[in-house]
PDB file of C-alpha atoms in Angstrom:
ATOM      1  CA  UNK V  91       5.994  -4.053 -13.394  1.00 64.00           C
ATOM      2  CA  UNK V  92       3.111  -1.310 -14.162  1.00 72.00           C
ATOM      3  CA  UNK V  93       4.230   1.445 -11.420  1.00 89.00           C
ATOM      4  CA  UNK V  94       2.263   0.172  -8.485  1.00 90.00           C
ATOM      5  CA  UNK V  95      -0.169   4.197  -7.716  1.00 95.00           C
ATOM      6  CA  UNK V  96      -1.352   2.669 -11.442  1.00 92.00           C
ATOM      7  CA  UNK V  97      -2.628  -0.542 -10.286  1.00 90.00           C
ATOM      8  CA  UNK V  98      -5.610  -0.269  -8.771  1.00 92.00           C
ATOM      9  CA  UNK V  99      -7.169   2.765  -6.716  1.00 95.00           C
ATOM     10  CA  UNK V 100      -7.050   1.400  -3.595  1.00 98.00           C
ATOM     11  CA  UNK V 101      -4.320  -1.413  -1.834  1.00 98.00           C
ATOM     12  CA  UNK V 102      -5.840  -2.617   0.656  1.00 98.00           C
ATOM     13  CA  UNK V 103      -3.140  -2.907   4.372  1.00 98.00           C
ATOM     14  CA  UNK V 104      -3.683  -6.572   5.016  1.00 98.00           C
ATOM     15  CA  UNK V 105      -2.751  -7.625   8.573  1.00 97.00           C
ATOM     16  CA  UNK V 106      -1.789 -11.052   8.579  1.00 97.00           C
ATOM     17  CA  UNK V 107      -2.106 -13.487  11.519  1.00 97.00           C
ATOM     18  CA  UNK V 108      -3.472 -17.017  10.370  1.00 97.00           C
ATOM     19  CA  UNK V 109      -1.362 -17.896   7.020  1.00 98.00           C
ATOM     20  CA  UNK V 110      -4.592 -19.912   6.218  1.00 98.00           C
ATOM     21  CA  UNK V 111      -6.276 -16.950   5.938  1.00 98.00           C
ATOM     22  CA  UNK V 112      -4.014 -15.320   3.256  1.00 98.00           C
ATOM     23  CA  UNK V 113      -4.861 -16.301  -0.123  1.00 98.00           C
ATOM     24  CA  UNK V 114      -8.353 -16.957   0.803  1.00 98.00           C
ATOM     25  CA  UNK V 115      -8.229 -13.845   1.465  1.00 98.00           C
ATOM     26  CA  UNK V 116      -6.301 -12.685  -1.701  1.00 98.00           C
ATOM     27  CA  UNK V 117      -8.116 -14.089  -3.920  1.00 98.00           C
ATOM     28  CA  UNK V 118     -10.834 -12.655  -2.632  1.00 98.00           C
ATOM     29  CA  UNK V 119      -9.580  -9.198  -3.888  1.00 98.00           C
ATOM     30  CA  UNK V 120      -7.954 -10.045  -6.446  1.00 98.00           C
ATOM     31  CA  UNK V 121     -11.787 -11.651  -7.733  1.00 98.00           C
ATOM     32  CA  UNK V 122     -12.925  -7.694  -6.147  1.00 97.00           C
ATOM     33  CA  UNK V 123     -10.789  -5.482  -8.686  1.00 96.00           C
ATOM     34  CA  UNK V 124      -7.921  -4.736  -6.090  1.00 97.00           C
ATOM     35  CA  UNK V 125      -4.313  -6.503  -7.023  1.00 97.00           C
ATOM     36  CA  UNK V 126      -2.026  -4.932  -5.577  1.00 97.00           C
ATOM     37  CA  UNK V 127      -2.833  -6.400  -1.680  1.00 98.00           C
ATOM     38  CA  UNK V 128       0.001  -4.859   0.670  1.00 98.00           C
ATOM     39  CA  UNK V 129       0.524  -7.538   3.723  1.00 98.00           C
ATOM     40  CA  UNK V 130       2.033  -5.705   6.607  1.00 98.00           C
ATOM     41  CA  UNK V 131       5.328  -6.910   8.020  1.00 98.00           C
ATOM     42  CA  UNK V 132       3.624  -6.484  11.526  1.00 97.00           C
ATOM     43  CA  UNK V 133       2.506 -10.020  12.522  1.00 98.00           C
ATOM     44  CA  UNK V 134       4.495 -13.751  12.416  1.00 98.00           C
ATOM     45  CA  UNK V 135       1.996 -14.757   9.707  1.00 98.00           C
ATOM     46  CA  UNK V 136       3.451 -12.232   7.389  1.00 98.00           C
ATOM     47  CA  UNK V 137       7.053 -13.942   5.695  1.00 98.00           C
ATOM     48  CA  UNK V 138       4.536 -17.035   5.112  1.00 98.00           C
ATOM     49  CA  UNK V 139       1.622 -14.657   3.882  1.00 98.00           C
ATOM     50  CA  UNK V 140       3.423 -12.563   0.833  1.00 98.00           C
ATOM     51  CA  UNK V 141       5.138 -16.804   0.044  1.00 98.00           C
ATOM     52  CA  UNK V 142       1.761 -18.763  -0.567  1.00 98.00           C
ATOM     53  CA  UNK V 143       0.103 -15.504  -1.728  1.00 98.00           C
ATOM     54  CA  UNK V 144       2.444 -15.086  -4.459  1.00 98.00           C
ATOM     55  CA  UNK V 145       2.526 -18.863  -4.872  1.00 98.00           C
ATOM     56  CA  UNK V 146      -1.397 -19.365  -4.989  1.00 98.00           C
ATOM     57  CA  UNK V 147      -3.636 -16.587  -5.881  1.00 98.00           C
ATOM     58  CA  UNK V 148      -2.418 -15.464  -9.870  1.00 95.00           C
ATOM     59  CA  UNK V 149      -3.468 -11.654 -10.891  1.00 96.00           C
ATOM     60  CA  UNK V 150      -2.285 -11.352  -7.230  1.00 98.00           C
ATOM     61  CA  UNK V 151       0.470  -8.643  -7.126  1.00 98.00           C
ATOM     62  CA  UNK V 152       1.727  -8.839  -3.220  1.00 98.00           C
ATOM     63  CA  UNK V 153       4.323  -6.805  -1.792  1.00 98.00           C
ATOM     64  CA  UNK V 154       5.112  -6.223   1.990  1.00 98.00           C
ATOM     65  CA  UNK V 155       4.359  -2.856   3.993  1.00 98.00           C
ATOM     66  CA  UNK V 156       5.671  -1.749   7.275  1.00 98.00           C
ATOM     67  CA  UNK V 157       9.453  -2.510   6.363  1.00 98.00           C
ATOM     68  CA  UNK V 158      11.768  -0.063   8.161  1.00 98.00           C
ATOM     69  CA  UNK V 159      15.103  -1.946   7.982  1.00 98.00           C
ATOM     70  CA  UNK V 160      17.396  -3.437   5.432  1.00 98.00           C
ATOM     71  CA  UNK V 161      17.096  -7.227   6.664  1.00 98.00           C
ATOM     72  CA  UNK V 162      13.404  -6.085   6.201  1.00 98.00           C
ATOM     73  CA  UNK V 163      13.857  -5.497   2.747  1.00 98.00           C
ATOM     74  CA  UNK V 164      15.441  -8.830   2.206  1.00 98.00           C
ATOM     75  CA  UNK V 165      13.029 -10.601   3.706  1.00 98.00           C
ATOM     76  CA  UNK V 166       9.841  -9.693   1.982  1.00 98.00           C
ATOM     77  CA  UNK V 167      11.755  -9.905  -1.290  1.00 98.00           C
ATOM     78  CA  UNK V 168      12.838 -13.387  -0.028  1.00 98.00           C
ATOM     79  CA  UNK V 169       9.328 -14.566  -0.088  1.00 98.00           C
ATOM     80  CA  UNK V 170       7.991 -12.606  -3.277  1.00 98.00           C
ATOM     81  CA  UNK V 171       6.898  -9.434  -2.844  1.00 98.00           C
ATOM     82  CA  UNK V 172       6.291  -8.112  -5.642  1.00 98.00           C
ATOM     83  CA  UNK V 173       6.710  -4.425  -4.611  1.00 98.00           C
ATOM     84  CA  UNK V 174       7.949  -2.802  -1.437  1.00 98.00           C
ATOM     85  CA  UNK V 175       5.979   0.218   1.809  1.00 98.00           C
ATOM     86  CA  UNK V 176       8.068   2.004   4.575  1.00 98.00           C
ATOM     87  CA  UNK V 177       5.931   4.230   7.036  1.00 98.00           C
ATOM     88  CA  UNK V 178       9.043   6.477   6.104  1.00 98.00           C
ATOM     89  CA  UNK V 179      12.621   6.018   5.767  1.00 98.00           C
ATOM     90  CA  UNK V 180      16.224   6.614   5.890  1.00 98.00           C
ATOM     91  CA  UNK V 181      19.245   7.037   3.842  1.00 97.00           C
ATOM     92  CA  UNK V 182      19.858   2.837   4.644  1.00 98.00           C
ATOM     93  CA  UNK V 183      16.161   1.674   4.717  1.00 98.00           C
ATOM     94  CA  UNK V 184      16.221   3.656   0.875  1.00 98.00           C
ATOM     95  CA  UNK V 185      19.321   2.065  -0.391  1.00 98.00           C
ATOM     96  CA  UNK V 186      18.030  -1.465   0.634  1.00 98.00           C
ATOM     97  CA  UNK V 187      14.116  -1.054  -1.306  1.00 98.00           C
ATOM     98  CA  UNK V 188      16.389   1.000  -4.193  1.00 97.00           C
ATOM     99  CA  UNK V 189      18.383  -1.816  -5.057  1.00 98.00           C
ATOM    100  CA  UNK V 190      15.473  -5.110  -3.606  1.00 97.00           C
ATOM    101  CA  UNK V 191      14.880  -4.795  -7.533  1.00 95.00           C
ATOM    102  CA  UNK V 192      11.162  -4.400  -6.363  1.00 96.00           C
ATOM    103  CA  UNK V 193       9.582  -0.813  -7.200  1.00 96.00           C
ATOM    104  CA  UNK V 194       9.205   0.656  -3.799  1.00 97.00           C
ATOM    105  CA  UNK V 195       6.782   3.638  -2.020  1.00 98.00           C
ATOM    106  CA  UNK V 196       8.963   5.149   0.838  1.00 98.00           C
ATOM    107  CA  UNK V 197       7.349   7.104   2.841  1.00 98.00           C
ATOM    108  CA  UNK V 198       6.848  10.383   3.463  1.00 98.00           C
ATOM    109  CA  UNK V 199       4.656  13.005   6.254  1.00 98.00           C
ATOM    110  CA  UNK V 200       6.696  16.316   5.301  1.00 97.00           C
ATOM    111  CA  UNK V 201       7.746  18.862   2.475  1.00 98.00           C
ATOM    112  CA  UNK V 202      11.424  18.042   3.794  1.00 98.00           C
ATOM    113  CA  UNK V 203      10.962  14.292   3.152  1.00 98.00           C
ATOM    114  CA  UNK V 204       9.931  14.711  -0.107  1.00 98.00           C
ATOM    115  CA  UNK V 205      12.170  16.893  -1.859  1.00 98.00           C
ATOM    116  CA  UNK V 206      14.615  14.200  -0.139  1.00 98.00           C
ATOM    117  CA  UNK V 207      13.126  11.597  -1.507  1.00 98.00           C
ATOM    118  CA  UNK V 208      12.981  13.730  -5.066  1.00 98.00           C
ATOM    119  CA  UNK V 209      16.357  14.531  -4.800  1.00 98.00           C
ATOM    120  CA  UNK V 210      17.966  10.890  -4.655  1.00 97.00           C
ATOM    121  CA  UNK V 211      15.693  10.810  -7.404  1.00 97.00           C
ATOM    122  CA  UNK V 212      12.277   9.380  -5.909  1.00 98.00           C
ATOM    123  CA  UNK V 213       9.395  10.341  -6.856  1.00 98.00           C
ATOM    124  CA  UNK V 214       6.296   8.221  -6.702  1.00 98.00           C
ATOM    125  CA  UNK V 215       5.856   7.944  -2.252  1.00 98.00           C
ATOM    126  CA  UNK V 216       3.468   6.705   0.358  1.00 98.00           C
ATOM    127  CA  UNK V 217       2.039  10.030   2.420  1.00 98.00           C
ATOM    128  CA  UNK V 218       1.440   8.537   6.456  1.00 98.00           C
ATOM    129  CA  UNK V 219      -0.239   9.331   8.370  1.00 98.00           C
ATOM    130  CA  UNK V 220      -2.488  11.154   5.194  1.00 98.00           C
ATOM    131  CA  UNK V 221      -5.312  12.295   7.369  1.00 98.00           C
ATOM    132  CA  UNK V 222      -2.698  12.752  10.282  1.00 98.00           C
ATOM    133  CA  UNK V 223      -0.355  14.331   9.007  1.00 97.00           C
ATOM    134  CA  UNK V 224      -3.142  16.974   7.472  1.00 98.00           C
ATOM    135  CA  UNK V 225      -4.597  15.185   4.926  1.00 98.00           C
ATOM    136  CA  UNK V 226      -5.949  15.539   0.714  1.00 98.00           C
ATOM    137  CA  UNK V 227      -5.145  19.606   2.371  1.00 98.00           C
ATOM    138  CA  UNK V 228      -1.812  18.827   2.633  1.00 98.00           C
ATOM    139  CA  UNK V 229      -1.596  17.342  -0.267  1.00 98.00           C
ATOM    140  CA  UNK V 230      -3.140  19.699  -2.524  1.00 98.00           C
ATOM    141  CA  UNK V 231      -1.409  21.855  -1.685  1.00 98.00           C
ATOM    142  CA  UNK V 232       2.437  20.449  -2.333  1.00 98.00           C
ATOM    143  CA  UNK V 233       1.022  19.683  -6.102  1.00 96.00           C
ATOM    144  CA  UNK V 234       1.919  23.608  -6.769  1.00 95.00           C
ATOM    145  CA  UNK V 235       5.730  23.146  -5.316  1.00 97.00           C
ATOM    146  CA  UNK V 236       5.995  19.781  -5.819  1.00 98.00           C
ATOM    147  CA  UNK V 237       4.623  18.508  -9.480  1.00 97.00           C
ATOM    148  CA  UNK V 238       7.131  16.003 -10.342  1.00 98.00           C
ATOM    149  CA  UNK V 239       6.116  13.607  -6.446  1.00 98.00           C
ATOM    150  CA  UNK V 240       2.861  12.026  -6.982  1.00 98.00           C
ATOM    151  CA  UNK V 241       1.751   9.906  -3.529  1.00 98.00           C
ATOM    152  CA  UNK V 242      -0.472   6.395  -2.356  1.00 98.00           C
ATOM    153  CA  UNK V 243      -2.008   8.228   0.401  1.00 98.00           C
ATOM    154  CA  UNK V 244      -2.356   6.130   3.596  1.00 98.00           C
ATOM    155  CA  UNK V 245      -3.923   5.598   7.136  1.00 98.00           C
ATOM    156  CA  UNK V 246      -7.299   7.485   8.440  1.00 98.00           C
ATOM    157  CA  UNK V 247      -8.537   7.260   5.144  1.00 98.00           C
ATOM    158  CA  UNK V 248     -12.198   5.319   4.525  1.00 97.00           C
ATOM    159  CA  UNK V 249     -14.325   5.371   1.859  1.00 97.00           C
ATOM    160  CA  UNK V 250     -16.347   8.199   1.605  1.00 97.00           C
ATOM    161  CA  UNK V 251     -13.308   9.903   2.374  1.00 97.00           C
ATOM    162  CA  UNK V 252     -11.228   8.248  -0.850  1.00 98.00           C
ATOM    163  CA  UNK V 253     -12.293   9.724  -4.203  1.00 97.00           C
ATOM    164  CA  UNK V 254     -11.709  13.057  -2.680  1.00 97.00           C
ATOM    165  CA  UNK V 255      -8.172  12.043  -2.638  1.00 98.00           C
ATOM    166  CA  UNK V 256      -8.193  10.535  -6.057  1.00 97.00           C
ATOM    167  CA  UNK V 257      -9.034  13.282  -7.493  1.00 97.00           C
ATOM    168  CA  UNK V 258      -5.990  15.069  -6.635  1.00 97.00           C
ATOM    169  CA  UNK V 259      -3.855  15.322  -9.941  1.00 97.00           C
ATOM    170  CA  UNK V 260      -0.826  14.303  -7.578  1.00 98.00           C
ATOM    171  CA  UNK V 261      -2.491  11.005  -5.768  1.00 98.00           C
ATOM    172  CA  UNK V 262      -2.368   7.864  -8.308  1.00 97.00           C
ATOM    173  CA  UNK V 263      -3.997   5.612  -5.672  1.00 97.00           C
ATOM    174  CA  UNK V 264      -5.212   5.666  -1.986  1.00 98.00           C
ATOM    175  CA  UNK V 265      -4.346   2.394   0.895  1.00 98.00           C
ATOM    176  CA  UNK V 266      -7.047   1.528   3.004  1.00 98.00           C
ATOM    177  CA  UNK V 267      -8.272  -0.757   5.957  1.00 98.00           C
ATOM    178  CA  UNK V 268     -11.861  -0.566   5.451  1.00 98.00           C
ATOM    179  CA  UNK V 269     -12.718  -4.293   2.826  1.00 98.00           C
ATOM    180  CA  UNK V 270     -11.229  -6.335   5.394  1.00 98.00           C
ATOM    181  CA  UNK V 271     -13.536  -5.658   8.537  1.00 97.00           C
ATOM    182  CA  UNK V 272     -12.306  -7.776  11.645  1.00 96.00           C
ATOM    183  CA  UNK V 273     -15.840  -9.956  11.413  1.00 97.00           C
ATOM    184  CA  UNK V 274     -15.600 -10.359   8.175  1.00 97.00           C
ATOM    185  CA  UNK V 275     -11.917 -11.683   8.492  1.00 96.00           C
ATOM    186  CA  UNK V 276     -12.860 -13.464  11.669  1.00 96.00           C
ATOM    187  CA  UNK V 277     -16.309 -14.900  10.089  1.00 97.00           C
ATOM    188  CA  UNK V 278     -13.677 -15.493   6.787  1.00 98.00           C
ATOM    189  CA  UNK V 279     -16.765 -14.353   5.115  1.00 98.00           C
ATOM    190  CA  UNK V 280     -14.786 -13.534   2.800  1.00 98.00           C
ATOM    191  CA  UNK V 281     -17.516 -13.301  -0.794  1.00 98.00           C
ATOM    192  CA  UNK V 282     -18.461 -10.071   1.504  1.00 98.00           C
ATOM    193  CA  UNK V 283     -14.247  -9.088   1.563  1.00 98.00           C
ATOM    194  CA  UNK V 284     -14.568  -9.349  -2.510  1.00 98.00           C
ATOM    195  CA  UNK V 285     -18.550  -7.536  -2.677  1.00 98.00           C
ATOM    196  CA  UNK V 286     -16.716  -4.617  -0.424  1.00 98.00           C
ATOM    197  CA  UNK V 287     -13.173  -4.950  -2.713  1.00 98.00           C
ATOM    198  CA  UNK V 288     -15.696  -4.058  -5.600  1.00 97.00           C
ATOM    199  CA  UNK V 289     -16.352  -1.297  -4.131  1.00 97.00           C
ATOM    200  CA  UNK V 290     -13.268   0.212  -3.648  1.00 97.00           C
ATOM    201  CA  UNK V 291     -12.423  -1.263  -7.219  1.00 96.00           C
ATOM    202  CA  UNK V 292     -15.455   1.618  -8.647  1.00 96.00           C
ATOM    203  CA  UNK V 293     -13.824   4.704  -6.763  1.00 94.00           C
ATOM    204  CA  UNK V 294     -13.041   6.873  -9.375  1.00 68.00           C
ATOM    205  CA  UNK V 295     -11.398  10.637  -8.309  1.00 47.00           C
TER     206      UNK V 295
END
């Protein structure tokens, strides 16, 4: 599979409480040009939602986010997740992600964590929580000493701030939720989600 960082400029970070919303939401995102969809393992509906999207939405590349244990890795892959994203990492979690057979983005927020992942042969990672951890200035400062590391910054990023991240040479894509407003999900306004997805897909650095 193409690197997760290269599928689209924006990866929607989806929290689903109702499995019935999974397929229409994913179809709207794919139609809007955002095929990589991160479904977070924060709700009881998450694994069934991943399963439904993987089975019923052609063109979607569905992944699991908030993966924080080896058991979570196994459950996500069994449900059909095509990539994995964690907010942070440990050696045990990294070993499980490496053994999963699918691409993964372990989370980092410090230089030492980035160096440790590079030492383990991992050069693609999630930078989280992006805004709170230093934003574009921090990521730009990592580019000189750590040029092999590439990032998907996630956390507090908006339509307005995304272009400044995407302009950085060590950023492949950003994660965000702004194309998934709560009121649109509650009212099942999938046309609005598709419009917002299309706007996000058009972003370039």
